[in-house]
Amino acid sequence: MMIAAGATLEDLSLHQDTISVNGVSMQCRVTTEDPAEDFRPDTGTLEVFRAPGGFGIRLDDGPGYPGGTISPYYDSLLMKLICTART
């Protein structure tokens, strides 16, 4: 948070050579865009939805559930899937 607020590594008594990587994360945005329609948002009702789970899996979802309605009036983002693991 301090780095995001503008602090430098030196301000925090940190040095690049002492910072080690101990994990990796990847974020995927799952949308309802239709590539056959020039990636315009698609609409409808979700009939089947199986949410992933497990250690290191985070799901930020919206209408991601069976029966969820995808409206043309909002962002086409269905959910964000964040996967994290140690290296």
C-alpha atoms as one frame of an Amber mdcrd trajectory, in Angstrom:
protein
   0.000   0.000   0.000   2.842   2.338   0.788   4.448   1.782  -2.618   1.076
   2.490  -4.277   0.906   5.704  -2.249   4.260   6.811  -3.686   6.842   5.469
  -1.244  10.103   4.156  -2.701  11.907   0.961  -1.744  14.493   3.079   0.031
  11.743   4.792   2.055  10.766   1.347   3.316  14.367   0.210   3.923  14.041
  -2.371   1.156  16.536  -3.178  -1.581  15.705  -4.902  -4.869  18.391  -7.584
  -4.384  16.771  -8.721  -1.103  13.266  -9.111  -2.553  12.495 -12.637  -3.725
   9.674 -14.056  -5.791   7.701 -16.696  -3.921   4.519 -16.979  -5.945   2.680
 -16.113  -9.101  -0.871 -15.030  -9.900  -2.869 -14.808 -13.085  -6.156 -13.008
 -13.615  -8.568 -13.943 -16.394 -11.575 -11.884 -17.340 -14.434 -14.087 -18.510
 -16.851 -12.146 -20.674 -20.000 -12.834 -22.649 -18.604 -11.311 -25.840 -19.420
 -13.102 -29.074 -16.437 -13.357 -31.475 -18.793 -14.197 -34.350 -20.465 -10.807
 -33.801 -17.274  -8.696 -33.695 -17.009  -9.281 -29.926 -20.259  -7.525 -29.109
 -21.741  -8.530 -25.743 -24.039 -11.520 -25.947 -27.234 -11.779 -23.919 -29.382
 -14.513 -22.463 -29.749 -16.737 -19.428 -27.040 -19.016 -18.047 -28.301 -22.574
 -18.050 -25.231 -24.251 -16.548 -22.494 -22.763 -14.407 -19.808 -24.615 -12.446
 -17.647 -22.359 -10.316 -14.015 -23.356  -9.878 -12.643 -23.698  -6.395  -9.725
 -24.823  -4.329  -6.633 -23.419  -2.700  -5.427 -20.289  -4.481  -8.590 -19.857
  -6.554 -10.527 -16.612  -6.217 -13.672 -15.872  -8.161 -15.035 -12.328  -8.409
 -18.354 -12.895 -10.061 -21.451 -11.092 -11.125 -24.270 -13.005 -12.772 -22.247
 -16.249 -12.720 -24.869 -18.706 -11.491 -27.468 -20.973 -13.113 -30.404 -18.795
 -14.097 -28.290 -15.629 -14.154 -29.475 -13.158 -16.762 -26.976 -11.454 -19.048
 -28.382  -8.052 -19.971 -27.309  -5.898 -22.936 -27.314  -2.825 -20.673 -24.176
  -3.557 -18.640 -20.526  -4.500 -19.075 -20.020  -7.899 -20.715 -17.836  -9.058
 -17.798 -19.235 -12.274 -16.355 -16.518 -12.846 -13.754 -12.845 -12.513 -12.935
 -10.896 -15.628 -12.069  -7.682 -15.140 -10.101  -5.375 -18.130  -9.598  -2.411
 -17.937  -7.252   0.301 -20.489  -6.477   3.700 -20.622  -4.863   6.732 -21.030
  -7.106
